[in-house]
PDB file of C-alpha atoms in Angstrom:
ATOM      1  CA  MET U  27     146.955 163.684-212.217  1.00 50.00           C
ATOM      2  CA  PRO U  28     145.130 162.013-209.288  1.00 53.00           C
ATOM      3  CA  VAL U  29     142.274 159.656-210.058  1.00 55.00           C
ATOM      4  CA  MET U  30     138.970 160.879-208.649  1.00 61.00           C
ATOM      5  CA  ALA U  31     136.767 158.441-206.772  1.00 62.00           C
ATOM      6  CA  ASN U  32     133.411 157.510-208.240  1.00 92.00           C
ATOM      7  CA  GLU U  33     131.849 155.642-205.350  1.00 97.00           C
ATOM      8  CA  PRO U  34     128.161 154.638-205.532  1.00 98.00           C
ATOM      9  CA  ILE U  35     125.761 155.972-202.901  1.00 98.00           C
ATOM     10  CA  ILE U  36     123.202 153.349-201.884  1.00 98.00           C
ATOM     11  CA  LEU U  37     120.106 153.824-199.743  1.00 98.00           C
ATOM     12  CA  ASN U  38     119.327 150.666-197.759  1.00 98.00           C
ATOM     13  CA  VAL U  39     115.678 150.570-196.674  1.00 97.00           C
ATOM     14  CA  TYR U  40     114.387 148.356-193.872  1.00 96.00           C
ATOM     15  CA  ASP U  41     110.802 147.337-193.257  1.00 89.00           C
ATOM     16  CA  MET U  42     109.353 147.460-189.758  1.00 82.00           C
ATOM     17  CA  TYR U  43     107.450 144.394-190.860  1.00 70.00           C
ATOM     18  CA  TRP U  44     105.226 143.664-187.864  1.00 65.00           C
ATOM     19  CA  ILE U  45     103.918 147.203-187.386  1.00 66.00           C
ATOM     20  CA  ASN U  46     103.414 147.589-191.138  1.00 62.00           C
ATOM     21  CA  GLU U  47     100.764 144.901-190.909  1.00 63.00           C
ATOM     22  CA  PHE U  48      98.672 147.557-189.178  1.00 61.00           C
ATOM     23  CA  THR U  49      99.826 150.808-190.821  1.00 61.00           C
ATOM     24  CA  SER U  50      99.613 149.459-194.384  1.00 61.00           C
ATOM     25  CA  THR U  51      95.819 149.740-194.137  1.00 60.00           C
ATOM     26  CA  LEU U  52      96.345 153.489-193.664  1.00 60.00           C
ATOM     27  CA  GLY U  53      98.409 153.671-196.825  1.00 62.00           C
ATOM     28  CA  ILE U  54     101.749 154.259-195.103  1.00 68.00           C
ATOM     29  CA  GLY U  55     104.753 152.146-194.211  1.00 74.00           C
ATOM     30  CA  VAL U  56     107.232 152.416-191.335  1.00 81.00           C
ATOM     31  CA  PHE U  57     110.768 152.329-192.691  1.00 90.00           C
ATOM     32  CA  HIS U  58     114.292 152.725-191.390  1.00 94.00           C
ATOM     33  CA  SER U  59     117.083 153.689-193.765  1.00 97.00           C
ATOM     34  CA  GLY U  60     120.844 154.101-193.908  1.00 98.00           C
ATOM     35  CA  ILE U  61     123.396 155.290-196.451  1.00 98.00           C
ATOM     36  CA  GLU U  62     125.891 152.733-197.740  1.00 98.00           C
ATOM     37  CA  ILE U  63     129.244 153.909-199.074  1.00 98.00           C
ATOM     38  CA  TYR U  64     132.699 152.300-199.203  1.00 98.00           C
ATOM     39  CA  GLY U  65     131.283 149.081-197.761  1.00 98.00           C
ATOM     40  CA  ARG U  66     129.950 150.837-194.656  1.00 98.00           C
ATOM     41  CA  GLU U  67     126.434 151.891-193.711  1.00 98.00           C
ATOM     42  CA  PHE U  68     125.705 155.029-191.687  1.00 98.00           C
ATOM     43  CA  ALA U  69     122.360 155.613-190.001  1.00 98.00           C
ATOM     44  CA  TYR U  70     120.786 157.695-187.236  1.00 97.00           C
ATOM     45  CA  GLY U  71     118.662 156.864-184.215  1.00 95.00           C
ATOM     46  CA  GLY U  72     117.427 158.418-181.006  1.00 93.00           C
ATOM     47  CA  HIS U  73     118.769 158.095-177.472  1.00 93.00           C
ATOM     48  CA  PRO U  74     118.464 160.413-174.450  1.00 90.00           C
ATOM     49  CA  TYR U  75     122.075 161.654-174.402  1.00 92.00           C
ATOM     50  CA  PRO U  76     123.738 164.804-175.821  1.00 93.00           C
ATOM     51  CA  PHE U  77     126.152 163.100-178.207  1.00 94.00           C
ATOM     52  CA  SER U  78     125.896 161.790-181.744  1.00 96.00           C
ATOM     53  CA  GLY U  79     123.077 159.399-182.643  1.00 96.00           C
ATOM     54  CA  ILE U  80     124.822 158.385-185.873  1.00 98.00           C
ATOM     55  CA  PHE U  81     126.014 154.791-185.919  1.00 97.00           C
ATOM     56  CA  GLU U  82     127.463 152.275-188.332  1.00 97.00           C
ATOM     57  CA  ILE U  83     126.401 148.743-189.262  1.00 97.00           C
ATOM     58  CA  THR U  84     127.282 146.076-191.792  1.00 98.00           C
ATOM     59  CA  PRO U  85     125.471 147.176-194.978  1.00 98.00           C
ATOM     60  CA  GLY U  86     122.075 145.524-195.356  1.00 98.00           C
ATOM     61  CA  ASP U  87     122.345 143.506-192.141  1.00 97.00           C
ATOM     62  CA  ALA U  88     118.956 143.898-190.462  1.00 96.00           C
ATOM     63  CA  THR U  89     119.972 141.606-187.593  1.00 95.00           C
ATOM     64  CA  GLU U  90     122.240 144.364-186.249  1.00 96.00           C
ATOM     65  CA  LEU U  91     119.236 146.681-186.012  1.00 94.00           C
ATOM     66  CA  GLY U  92     116.924 144.381-184.063  1.00 91.00           C
ATOM     67  CA  GLU U  93     114.178 141.803-184.346  1.00 88.00           C
ATOM     68  CA  THR U  94     111.574 144.223-185.712  1.00 86.00           C
ATOM     69  CA  PHE U  95     113.650 145.099-188.789  1.00 91.00           C
ATOM     70  CA  LYS U  96     113.691 143.332-192.143  1.00 92.00           C
ATOM     71  CA  PHE U  97     115.754 144.387-195.157  1.00 96.00           C
ATOM     72  CA  LYS U  98     113.428 145.694-197.880  1.00 94.00           C
ATOM     73  CA  GLU U  99     115.503 147.035-200.769  1.00 97.00           C
ATOM     74  CA  ALA U 100     118.619 148.895-201.884  1.00 98.00           C
ATOM     75  CA  ILE U 101     118.273 152.017-204.023  1.00 98.00           C
ATOM     76  CA  VAL U 102     121.227 153.496-205.912  1.00 98.00           C
ATOM     77  CA  LEU U 103     121.002 157.252-205.430  1.00 98.00           C
ATOM     78  CA  GLY U 104     124.070 158.303-207.392  1.00 97.00           C
ATOM     79  CA  SER U 105     127.827 158.454-206.939  1.00 97.00           C
ATOM     80  CA  THR U 106     130.357 160.721-205.281  1.00 98.00           C
ATOM     81  CA  ASP U 107     133.938 161.893-205.672  1.00 97.00           C
ATOM     82  CA  PHE U 108     134.391 162.192-201.909  1.00 97.00           C
ATOM     83  CA  THR U 109     137.020 159.831-200.512  1.00 97.00           C
ATOM     84  CA  GLU U 110     136.328 157.531-197.569  1.00 97.00           C
ATOM     85  CA  GLU U 111     138.265 159.920-195.337  1.00 97.00           C
ATOM     86  CA  ASP U 112     136.096 162.796-196.567  1.00 98.00           C
ATOM     87  CA  VAL U 113     132.970 160.797-195.750  1.00 98.00           C
ATOM     88  CA  GLU U 114     134.197 160.101-192.228  1.00 98.00           C
ATOM     89  CA  ARG U 115     134.772 163.828-191.661  1.00 98.00           C
ATOM     90  CA  ILE U 116     131.338 164.670-193.049  1.00 98.00           C
ATOM     91  CA  VAL U 117     129.629 162.107-190.805  1.00 98.00           C
ATOM     92  CA  GLU U 118     131.581 163.310-187.788  1.00 98.00           C
ATOM     93  CA  GLU U 119     130.502 166.891-188.457  1.00 98.00           C
ATOM     94  CA  MET U 120     126.878 165.836-188.957  1.00 98.00           C
ATOM     95  CA  GLY U 121     126.992 164.182-185.531  1.00 97.00           C
ATOM     96  CA  LYS U 122     127.017 167.669-183.979  1.00 97.00           C
ATOM     97  CA  GLU U 123     123.550 168.261-185.415  1.00 97.00           C
ATOM     98  CA  TYR U 124     122.202 164.706-185.308  1.00 98.00           C
ATOM     99  CA  LYS U 125     122.628 164.072-181.604  1.00 96.00           C
ATOM    100  CA  GLY U 126     120.701 161.247-180.002  1.00 95.00           C
ATOM    101  CA  ASN U 127     118.584 163.588-177.899  1.00 93.00           C
ATOM    102  CA  ALA U 128     117.719 165.673-180.979  1.00 94.00           C
ATOM    103  CA  TYR U 129     115.809 162.775-182.566  1.00 92.00           C
ATOM    104  CA  HIS U 130     112.226 163.604-183.484  1.00 85.00           C
ATOM    105  CA  LEU U 131     109.817 161.392-185.381  1.00 80.00           C
ATOM    106  CA  MET U 132     108.508 164.213-187.578  1.00 81.00           C
ATOM    107  CA  HIS U 133     111.448 166.569-187.921  1.00 85.00           C
ATOM    108  CA  LYS U 134     114.718 164.680-187.446  1.00 93.00           C
ATOM    109  CA  ASN U 135     114.539 160.908-187.876  1.00 93.00           C
ATOM    110  CA  CYS U 136     116.733 158.290-189.539  1.00 95.00           C
ATOM    111  CA  ASN U 137     115.331 159.084-192.973  1.00 96.00           C
ATOM    112  CA  HIS U 138     115.971 162.812-192.596  1.00 96.00           C
ATOM    113  CA  PHE U 139     119.597 161.942-191.838  1.00 98.00           C
ATOM    114  CA  SER U 140     119.859 159.625-194.844  1.00 98.00           C
ATOM    115  CA  SER U 141     118.454 162.314-197.109  1.00 98.00           C
ATOM    116  CA  ALA U 142     120.770 165.006-195.723  1.00 98.00           C
ATOM    117  CA  LEU U 143     123.853 162.814-196.124  1.00 98.00           C
ATOM    118  CA  SER U 144     122.820 161.817-199.637  1.00 98.00           C
ATOM    119  CA  GLU U 145     122.363 165.468-200.621  1.00 98.00           C
ATOM    120  CA  ILE U 146     125.882 166.256-199.435  1.00 98.00           C
ATOM    121  CA  LEU U 147     127.449 163.264-201.170  1.00 98.00           C
ATOM    122  CA  CYS U 148     125.612 163.238-204.500  1.00 97.00           C
ATOM    123  CA  GLY U 149     123.109 166.104-204.506  1.00 97.00           C
ATOM    124  CA  ARG U 150     120.015 163.907-204.367  1.00 97.00           C
ATOM    125  CA  GLU U 151     117.341 163.411-201.706  1.00 97.00           C
ATOM    126  CA  ILE U 152     115.945 159.993-200.842  1.00 98.00           C
ATOM    127  CA  PRO U 153     112.534 159.001-202.286  1.00 96.00           C
ATOM    128  CA  ARG U 154     109.685 160.654-200.383  1.00 92.00           C
ATOM    129  CA  TRP U 155     107.834 157.388-199.750  1.00 92.00           C
ATOM    130  CA  VAL U 156     110.642 156.222-197.453  1.00 94.00           C
ATOM    131  CA  ASN U 157     109.851 159.014-194.986  1.00 91.00           C
ATOM    132  CA  ARG U 158     106.095 159.193-195.453  1.00 84.00           C
ATOM    133  CA  LEU U 159     105.531 158.291-191.805  1.00 76.00           C
ATOM    134  CA  ALA U 160     107.075 161.601-190.702  1.00 75.00           C
ATOM    135  CA  TYR U 161     104.499 163.582-192.648  1.00 70.00           C
ATOM    136  CA  PHE U 162     101.633 161.345-191.575  1.00 69.00           C
ATOM    137  CA  SER U 163     102.597 161.506-187.902  1.00 63.00           C
ATOM    138  CA  SER U 164     101.912 165.235-187.833  1.00 62.00           C
ATOM    139  CA  CYS U 165      98.242 164.290-188.196  1.00 62.00           C
ATOM    140  CA  VAL U 166      98.421 161.586-185.521  1.00 62.00           C
ATOM    141  CA  PRO U 167     100.280 163.077-182.521  1.00 61.00           C
ATOM    142  CA  PHE U 168     100.182 159.889-180.428  1.00 61.00           C
ATOM    143  CA  LEU U 169     101.762 157.757-183.177  1.00 63.00           C
ATOM    144  CA  GLN U 170     105.312 158.084-181.830  1.00 62.00           C
ATOM    145  CA  SER U 171     104.298 156.599-178.468  1.00 65.00           C
ATOM    146  CA  CYS U 172     102.811 153.631-180.314  1.00 64.00           C
ATOM    147  CA  LEU U 173     106.039 152.780-182.130  1.00 64.00           C
ATOM    148  CA  PRO U 174     108.460 150.236-180.651  1.00 60.00           C
ATOM    149  CA  LYS U 175     111.508 151.623-178.876  1.00 60.00           C
ATOM    150  CA  GLU U 176     113.720 149.591-181.213  1.00 59.00           C
ATOM    151  CA  TRP U 177     112.625 151.777-184.132  1.00 59.00           C
ATOM    152  CA  LEU U 178     113.732 154.909-182.317  1.00 69.00           C
ATOM    153  CA  THR U 179     116.915 153.315-180.942  1.00 80.00           C
ATOM    154  CA  PRO U 180     118.028 150.325-183.067  1.00 84.00           C
ATOM    155  CA  ALA U 181     119.919 147.538-181.295  1.00 86.00           C
ATOM    156  CA  ALA U 182     123.242 148.516-182.885  1.00 88.00           C
ATOM    157  CA  LEU U 183     122.871 152.061-181.541  1.00 88.00           C
ATOM    158  CA  GLN U 184     121.875 150.847-178.069  1.00 86.00           C
ATOM    159  CA  SER U 185     125.081 148.814-178.006  1.00 83.00           C
ATOM    160  CA  SER U 186     127.231 151.753-179.102  1.00 83.00           C
ATOM    161  CA  VAL U 187     125.625 154.096-176.573  1.00 86.00           C
ATOM    162  CA  SER U 188     126.451 151.627-173.805  1.00 83.00           C
ATOM    163  CA  GLN U 189     130.085 151.497-174.970  1.00 80.00           C
ATOM    164  CA  GLU U 190     130.231 155.283-175.147  1.00 78.00           C
ATOM    165  CA  LEU U 191     128.865 155.830-171.659  1.00 80.00           C
ATOM    166  CA  HIS U 192     130.865 153.170-169.855  1.00 74.00           C
ATOM    167  CA  GLY U 193     134.046 153.715-171.824  1.00 67.00           C
ATOM    168  CA  GLY U 194     134.276 157.484-171.672  1.00 54.00           C
ATOM    169  CA  GLY U 195     133.765 158.353-168.029  1.00 47.00           C
ATOM    170  CA  ASP U 196     130.921 160.717-168.922  1.00 50.00           C
ATOM    171  CA  LEU U 197     128.098 158.512-167.690  1.00 47.00           C
ATOM    172  CA  GLU U 198     127.024 160.756-164.812  1.00 53.00           C
ATOM    173  CA  GLU U 199     127.136 163.922-166.950  1.00 52.00           C
ATOM    174  CA  ALA U 200     125.152 162.286-169.758  1.00 50.00           C
ATOM    175  CA  GLU U 201     122.565 160.849-167.393  1.00 51.00           C
ATOM    176  CA  ASP U 202     122.100 164.255-165.748  1.00 54.00           C
ATOM    177  CA  ALA U 203     121.546 165.829-169.157  1.00 50.00           C
ATOM    178  CA  ALA U 204     119.091 163.094-170.087  1.00 49.00           C
ATOM    179  CA  ALA U 205     117.152 163.576-166.864  1.00 48.00           C
ATOM    180  CA  THR U 206     116.978 167.331-167.446  1.00 47.00           C
ATOM    181  CA  ALA U 207     115.713 166.767-170.983  1.00 44.00           C
ATOM    182  CA  SER U 208     113.023 164.346-169.843  1.00 43.00           C
ATOM    183  CA  LEU U 209     111.752 166.807-167.261  1.00 38.00           C
ATOM    184  CA  ALA U 210     111.679 169.613-169.812  1.00 40.00           C
ATOM    185  CA  SER U 211     109.436 167.748-172.239  1.00 38.00           C
ATOM    186  CA  MET U 212     106.754 165.095-172.187  1.00 34.00           C
ATOM    187  CA  THR U 213     107.842 163.604-175.540  1.00 35.00           C
ATOM    188  CA  PRO U 214     110.474 160.832-175.364  1.00 34.00           C
ATOM    189  CA  CYS U 215     112.686 162.104-178.178  1.00 33.00           C
ATOM    190  CA  SER U 216     112.209 165.870-178.181  1.00 31.00           C
ATOM    191  CA  PRO U 217     115.194 168.068-179.069  1.00 32.00           C
ATOM    192  CA  SER U 218     117.230 169.586-176.255  1.00 32.00           C
ATOM    193  CA  SER U 219     120.475 171.507-176.189  1.00 33.00           C
ATOM    194  CA  SER U 220     123.658 170.452-174.440  1.00 34.00           C
ATOM    195  CA  SER U 221     127.345 170.276-175.132  1.00 34.00           C
ATOM    196  CA  SER U 222     128.894 167.121-176.494  1.00 35.00           C
ATOM    197  CA  PRO U 223     131.353 165.104-174.385  1.00 32.00           C
ATOM    198  CA  SER U 224     134.939 164.835-175.555  1.00 32.00           C
ATOM    199  CA  SER U 225     135.718 162.545-178.470  1.00 32.00           C
ATOM    200  CA  LEU U 226     136.692 158.963-177.857  1.00 30.00           C
ATOM    201  CA  PRO U 227     138.645 156.547-180.060  1.00 32.00           C
ATOM    202  CA  ARG U 228     136.460 154.293-182.166  1.00 37.00           C
ATOM    203  CA  GLN U 229     136.083 150.921-180.457  1.00 36.00           C
ATOM    204  CA  SER U 230     133.912 148.949-182.845  1.00 41.00           C
ATOM    205  CA  ARG U 231     131.759 149.111-185.947  1.00 52.00           C
ATOM    206  CA  HIS U 232     128.846 150.212-183.758  1.00 52.00           C
ATOM    207  CA  GLN U 233     130.713 153.105-182.131  1.00 50.00           C
ATOM    208  CA  PRO U 234     128.577 156.282-182.313  1.00 53.00           C
ATOM    209  CA  ARG U 235     129.884 158.941-184.693  1.00 57.00           C
ATOM    210  CA  ARG U 236     130.980 162.262-183.259  1.00 53.00           C
TER     211      ARG U 236
END
């Protein structure tokens, strides 16, 4: 009889420490999060192109995200019987929904992704306080434009997007789609629809997930 996996699901939360000096007076914090499993951490960020915004970093390593990030805490959400191969397939499938150009501060941000992945893996959402900014931002429409670009597109994702564009031969197509999306909306990370370029072999830990 095969032995079932019982792998812990960990939510890694990162503090946007410099901007929290201002937002903490409003009773909210600005946090990034990712899901750690099998020694890998999956997270989601925004970029202007019609392919996956899911990326992978070394678990808990805020330096891979950028200078504005600081590791805050790890929260054990539960455990799963999914194998590592199962998780890779799940993340790849989620990349069809969590495209870079579908990122939205209120409706589809990194914490929404973490919660969705956690629900699939162990049936539990992330704590609501982690994503409080999304609810608050609906009351302050200009808040997204005040946030640093690095929060919307962490450094690790910027690196993987560059690899994807220059390694796959789809740079012109992706840039055309991005230009169309920017003309269609005044918000920098509004959803738009487009087909995904063909899959590419994974080149590094920061390669975007399809």
